[in-house]
mmCIF file of C-alpha atoms in Angstrom:
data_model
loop_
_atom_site.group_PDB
_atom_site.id
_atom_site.type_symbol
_atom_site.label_atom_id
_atom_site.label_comp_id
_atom_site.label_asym_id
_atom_site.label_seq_id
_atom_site.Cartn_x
_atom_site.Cartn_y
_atom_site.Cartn_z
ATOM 1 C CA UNK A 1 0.000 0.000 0.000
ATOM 2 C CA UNK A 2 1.365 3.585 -1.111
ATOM 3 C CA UNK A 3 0.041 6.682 0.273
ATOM 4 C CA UNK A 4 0.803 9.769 -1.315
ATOM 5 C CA UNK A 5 0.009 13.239 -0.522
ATOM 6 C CA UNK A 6 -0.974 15.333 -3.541
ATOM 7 C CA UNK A 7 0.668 18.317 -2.578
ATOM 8 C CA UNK A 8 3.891 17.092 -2.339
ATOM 9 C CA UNK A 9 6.187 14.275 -4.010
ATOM 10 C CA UNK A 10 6.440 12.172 -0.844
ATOM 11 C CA UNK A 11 5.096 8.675 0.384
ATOM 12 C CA UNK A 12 4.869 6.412 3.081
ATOM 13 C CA UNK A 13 4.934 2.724 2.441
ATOM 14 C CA UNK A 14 3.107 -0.389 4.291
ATOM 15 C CA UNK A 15 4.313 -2.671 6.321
ATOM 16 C CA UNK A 16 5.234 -5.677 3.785
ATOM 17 C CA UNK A 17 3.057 -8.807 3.622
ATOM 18 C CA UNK A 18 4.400 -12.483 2.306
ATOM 19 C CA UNK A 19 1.468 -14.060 0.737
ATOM 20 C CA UNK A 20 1.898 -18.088 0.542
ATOM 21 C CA UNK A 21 -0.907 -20.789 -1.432
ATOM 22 C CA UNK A 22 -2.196 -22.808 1.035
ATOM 23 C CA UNK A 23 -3.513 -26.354 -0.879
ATOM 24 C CA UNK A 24 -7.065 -27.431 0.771
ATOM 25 C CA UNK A 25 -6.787 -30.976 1.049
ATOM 26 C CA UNK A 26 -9.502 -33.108 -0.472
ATOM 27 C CA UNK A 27 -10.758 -35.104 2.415
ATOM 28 C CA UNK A 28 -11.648 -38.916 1.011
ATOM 29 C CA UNK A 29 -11.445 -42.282 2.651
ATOM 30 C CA UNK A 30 -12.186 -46.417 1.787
ATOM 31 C CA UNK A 31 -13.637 -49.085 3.546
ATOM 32 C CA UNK A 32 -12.381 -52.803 3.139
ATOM 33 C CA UNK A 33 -15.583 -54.124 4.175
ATOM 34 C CA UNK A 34 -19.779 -53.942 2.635
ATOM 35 C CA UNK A 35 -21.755 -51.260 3.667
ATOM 36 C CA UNK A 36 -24.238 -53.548 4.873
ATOM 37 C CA UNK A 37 -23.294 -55.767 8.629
ATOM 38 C CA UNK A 38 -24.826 -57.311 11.170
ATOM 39 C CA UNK A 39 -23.995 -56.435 14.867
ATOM 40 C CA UNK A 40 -21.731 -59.232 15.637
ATOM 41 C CA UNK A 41 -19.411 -58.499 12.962
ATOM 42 C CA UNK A 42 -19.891 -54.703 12.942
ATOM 43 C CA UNK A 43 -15.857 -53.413 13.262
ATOM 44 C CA UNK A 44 -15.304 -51.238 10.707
ATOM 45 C CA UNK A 45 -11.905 -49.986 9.506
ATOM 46 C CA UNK A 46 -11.903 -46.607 7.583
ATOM 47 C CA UNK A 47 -8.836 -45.877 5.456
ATOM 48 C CA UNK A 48 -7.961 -41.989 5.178
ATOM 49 C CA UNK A 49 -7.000 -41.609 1.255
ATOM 50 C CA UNK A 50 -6.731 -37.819 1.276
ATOM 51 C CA UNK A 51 -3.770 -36.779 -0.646
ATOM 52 C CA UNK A 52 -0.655 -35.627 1.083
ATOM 53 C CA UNK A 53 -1.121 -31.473 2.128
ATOM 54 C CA UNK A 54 1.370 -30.158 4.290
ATOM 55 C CA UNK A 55 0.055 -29.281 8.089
ATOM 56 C CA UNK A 56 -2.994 -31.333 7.135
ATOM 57 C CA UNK A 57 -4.869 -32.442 10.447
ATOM 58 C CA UNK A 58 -7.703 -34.226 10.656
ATOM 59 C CA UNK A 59 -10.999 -35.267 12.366
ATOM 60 C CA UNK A 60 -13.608 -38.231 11.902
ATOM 61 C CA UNK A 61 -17.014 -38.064 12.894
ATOM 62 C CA UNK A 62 -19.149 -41.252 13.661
ATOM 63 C CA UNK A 63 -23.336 -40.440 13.809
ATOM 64 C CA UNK A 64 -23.161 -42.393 16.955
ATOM 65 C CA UNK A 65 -20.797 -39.791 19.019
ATOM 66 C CA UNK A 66 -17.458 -40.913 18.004
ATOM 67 C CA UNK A 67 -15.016 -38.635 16.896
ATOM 68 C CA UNK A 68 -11.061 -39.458 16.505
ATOM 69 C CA UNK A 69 -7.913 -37.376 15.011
ATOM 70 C CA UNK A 70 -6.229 -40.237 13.879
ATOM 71 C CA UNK A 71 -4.898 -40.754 10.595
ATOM 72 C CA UNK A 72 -7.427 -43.679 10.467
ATOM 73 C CA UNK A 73 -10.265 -45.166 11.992
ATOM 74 C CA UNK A 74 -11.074 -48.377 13.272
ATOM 75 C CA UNK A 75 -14.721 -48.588 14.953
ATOM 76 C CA UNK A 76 -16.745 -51.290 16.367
ATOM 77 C CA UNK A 77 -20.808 -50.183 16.024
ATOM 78 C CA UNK A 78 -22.668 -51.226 19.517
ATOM 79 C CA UNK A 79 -25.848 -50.804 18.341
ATOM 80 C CA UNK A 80 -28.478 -51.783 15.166
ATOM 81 C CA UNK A 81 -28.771 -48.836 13.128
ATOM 82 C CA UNK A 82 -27.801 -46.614 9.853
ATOM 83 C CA UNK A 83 -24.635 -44.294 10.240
ATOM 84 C CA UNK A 84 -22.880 -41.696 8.778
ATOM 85 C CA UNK A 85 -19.271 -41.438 8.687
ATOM 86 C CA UNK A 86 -17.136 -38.076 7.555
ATOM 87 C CA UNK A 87 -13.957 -37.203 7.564
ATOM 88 C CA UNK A 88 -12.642 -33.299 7.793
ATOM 89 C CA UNK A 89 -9.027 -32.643 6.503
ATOM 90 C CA UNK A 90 -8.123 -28.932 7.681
ATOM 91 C CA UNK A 91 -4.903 -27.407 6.592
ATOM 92 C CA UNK A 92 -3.577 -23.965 7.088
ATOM 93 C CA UNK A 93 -7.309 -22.088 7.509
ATOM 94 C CA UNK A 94 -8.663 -24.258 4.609
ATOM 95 C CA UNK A 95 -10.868 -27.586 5.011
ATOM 96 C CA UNK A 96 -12.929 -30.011 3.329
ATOM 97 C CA UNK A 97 -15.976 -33.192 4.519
ATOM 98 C CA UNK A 98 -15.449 -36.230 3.018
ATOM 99 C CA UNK A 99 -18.083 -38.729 3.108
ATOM 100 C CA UNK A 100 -19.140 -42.499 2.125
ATOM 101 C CA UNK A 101 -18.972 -43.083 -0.765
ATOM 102 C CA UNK A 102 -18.454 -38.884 -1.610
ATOM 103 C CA UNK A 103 -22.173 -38.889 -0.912
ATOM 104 C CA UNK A 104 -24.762 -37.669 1.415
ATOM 105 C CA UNK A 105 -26.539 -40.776 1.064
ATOM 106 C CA UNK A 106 -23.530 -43.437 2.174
ATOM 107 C CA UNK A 107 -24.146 -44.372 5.532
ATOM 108 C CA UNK A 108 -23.442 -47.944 7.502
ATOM 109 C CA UNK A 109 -26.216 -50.294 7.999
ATOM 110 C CA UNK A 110 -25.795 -52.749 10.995
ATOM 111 C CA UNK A 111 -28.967 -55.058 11.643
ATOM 112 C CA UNK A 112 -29.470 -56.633 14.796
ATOM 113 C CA UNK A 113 -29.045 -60.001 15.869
ATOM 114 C CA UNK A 114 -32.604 -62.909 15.688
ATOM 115 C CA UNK A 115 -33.734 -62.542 19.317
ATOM 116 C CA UNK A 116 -35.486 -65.842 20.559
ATOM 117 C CA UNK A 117 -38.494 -64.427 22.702
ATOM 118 C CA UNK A 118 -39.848 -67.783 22.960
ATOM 119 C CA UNK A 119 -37.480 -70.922 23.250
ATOM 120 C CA UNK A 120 -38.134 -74.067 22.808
ATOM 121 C CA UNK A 121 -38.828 -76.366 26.673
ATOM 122 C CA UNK A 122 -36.144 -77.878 28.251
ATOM 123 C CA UNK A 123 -37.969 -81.323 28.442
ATOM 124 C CA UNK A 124 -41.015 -82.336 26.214
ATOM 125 C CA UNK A 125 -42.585 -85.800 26.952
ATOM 126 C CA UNK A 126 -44.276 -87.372 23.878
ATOM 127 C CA UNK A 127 -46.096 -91.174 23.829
ATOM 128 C CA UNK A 128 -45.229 -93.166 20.810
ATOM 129 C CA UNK A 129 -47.294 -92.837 17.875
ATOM 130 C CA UNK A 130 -48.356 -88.685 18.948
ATOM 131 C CA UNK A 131 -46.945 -86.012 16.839
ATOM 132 C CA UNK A 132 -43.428 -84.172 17.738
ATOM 133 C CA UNK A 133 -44.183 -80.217 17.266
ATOM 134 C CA UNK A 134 -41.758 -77.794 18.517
ATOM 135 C CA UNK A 135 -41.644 -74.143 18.044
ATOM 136 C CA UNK A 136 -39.753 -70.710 18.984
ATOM 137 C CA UNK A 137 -40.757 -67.347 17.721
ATOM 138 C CA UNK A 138 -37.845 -64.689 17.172
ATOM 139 C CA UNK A 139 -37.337 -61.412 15.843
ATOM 140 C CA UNK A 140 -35.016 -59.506 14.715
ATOM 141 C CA UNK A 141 -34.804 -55.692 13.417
ATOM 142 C CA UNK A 142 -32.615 -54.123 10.745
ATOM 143 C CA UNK A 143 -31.016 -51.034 10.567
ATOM 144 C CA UNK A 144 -33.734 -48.732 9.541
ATOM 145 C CA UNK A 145 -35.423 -50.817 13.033
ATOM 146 C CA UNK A 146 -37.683 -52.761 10.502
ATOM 147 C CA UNK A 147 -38.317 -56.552 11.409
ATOM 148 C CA UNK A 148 -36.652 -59.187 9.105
ATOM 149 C CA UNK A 149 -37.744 -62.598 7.669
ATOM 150 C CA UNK A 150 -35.855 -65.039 9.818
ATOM 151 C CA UNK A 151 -34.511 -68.216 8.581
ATOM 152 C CA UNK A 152 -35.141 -71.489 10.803
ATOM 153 C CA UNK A 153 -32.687 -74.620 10.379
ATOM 154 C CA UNK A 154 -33.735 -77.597 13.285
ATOM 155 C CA UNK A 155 -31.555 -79.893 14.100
ATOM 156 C CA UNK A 156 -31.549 -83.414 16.127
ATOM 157 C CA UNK A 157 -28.252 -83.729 18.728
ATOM 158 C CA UNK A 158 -25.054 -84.104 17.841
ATOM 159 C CA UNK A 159 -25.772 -82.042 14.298
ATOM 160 C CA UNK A 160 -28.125 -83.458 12.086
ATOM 161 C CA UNK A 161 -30.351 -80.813 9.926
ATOM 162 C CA UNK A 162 -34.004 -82.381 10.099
ATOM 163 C CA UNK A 163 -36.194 -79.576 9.795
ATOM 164 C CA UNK A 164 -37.604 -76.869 7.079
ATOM 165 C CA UNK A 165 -37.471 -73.073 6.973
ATOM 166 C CA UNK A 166 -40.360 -72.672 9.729
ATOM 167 C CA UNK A 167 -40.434 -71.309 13.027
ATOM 168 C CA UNK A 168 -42.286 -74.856 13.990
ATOM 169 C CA UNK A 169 -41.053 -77.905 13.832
ATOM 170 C CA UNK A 170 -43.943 -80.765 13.100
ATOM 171 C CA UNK A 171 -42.536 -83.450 10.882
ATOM 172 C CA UNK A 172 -42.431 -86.030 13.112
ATOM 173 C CA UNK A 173 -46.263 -86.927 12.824
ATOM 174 C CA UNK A 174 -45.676 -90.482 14.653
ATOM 175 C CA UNK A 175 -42.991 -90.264 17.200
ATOM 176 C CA UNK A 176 -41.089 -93.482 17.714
ATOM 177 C CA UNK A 177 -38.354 -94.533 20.533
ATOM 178 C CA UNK A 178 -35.950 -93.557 17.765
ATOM 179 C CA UNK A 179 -37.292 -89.960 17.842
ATOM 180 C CA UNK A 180 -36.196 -89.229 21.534
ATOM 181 C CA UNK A 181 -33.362 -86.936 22.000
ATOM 182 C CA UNK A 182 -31.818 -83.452 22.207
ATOM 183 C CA UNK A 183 -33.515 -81.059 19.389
ATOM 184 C CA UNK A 184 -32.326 -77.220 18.848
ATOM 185 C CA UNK A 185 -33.021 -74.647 16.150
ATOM 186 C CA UNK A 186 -30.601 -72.085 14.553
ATOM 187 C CA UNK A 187 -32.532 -68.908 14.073
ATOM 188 C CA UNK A 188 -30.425 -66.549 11.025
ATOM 189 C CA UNK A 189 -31.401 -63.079 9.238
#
């Protein structure tokens, strides 16, 4: 800046400013694993990919509360749900949000776990030649909290598969000696 006085052929100068480029880093990040998990397998690890900026810091931000300035993330979800992850580069006054797949739509979807709200007796006498009919009713929810179809595999003790796709089992329409044992279901979403 030059100030000059019109009268008169003097000046006074400003103080001197340096002016540097600052890059803005281009927050972006990957994810080794589908979008889509259920609770018991719900660890995520979250790659930053940003490209190199010098003084670059940065901050991730989990829907659920979580927030971490490491480099990367690893994060185990505790609960069913659909979440958003973001990560903020910031260098030198300058900043950018990146997000799942670069969209505001990307979000994590961990379903719950079947939930067996009826189980099956832990003794059941039948007399030969009467029907065997066992059931269990279970739920489960997914991550928009939505109940899912459940899938039903029976067994007979140690682990043989004897029964359909159906909350009840009731194949056994003439029970014989040969019919007594231990019987379990497996209950998947």
């Amino acid at each position: 800046l030059r100030v000059s006085n019109s009268g008169c052929n003097t000046f006074v100068e400003s103080q001197k400013v340096m002016v540097s480029f600052q890059q803005k880093p281009v927050a972006s990040f990957t994810i080794a694993k589908p979008l889509n998990a259920c609770i018991d397998d719900a660890t995520y690890t979250f790659i930053n990919s940003t490209p190199a900026v010098p003084g670059v810091s940065y901050l991730w931000n989990v829907s659920d509360g979580t927030t971490s300035s490491n480099v990367n993330l690893t994060h185990q979800f505790a609960n069913a749900g659909s979440y958003t992850v973001t990560l903020t580069a910031s260098a030198g006054g300058c900043s950018s949000v990146g997000k799942i797949n670069n969209s505001d739509a990307g979000r994590i979807l961990i379903d719950g776990l079947p939930i067996i709200n009826k189980n099956l007796p832990a003794q059941v006498s039948v007399k030969k030649g009467d029907p065997i009919s066992l059931d269990v009713l279970a739920v489960a929810t997914n991550a928009e909290g939505q109940q899912m179809t459940l899938s039903y595999a029976w067994y007979k003790m140690p682990a043989t598969r004897i029964g359909t796709n159906n909350n009840v089992f009731n194949v056994i329409n003439s029970a014989l000696v040969s019919d007594s044992g231990r019987y379990y279901v497996r209950v998947n979403n």
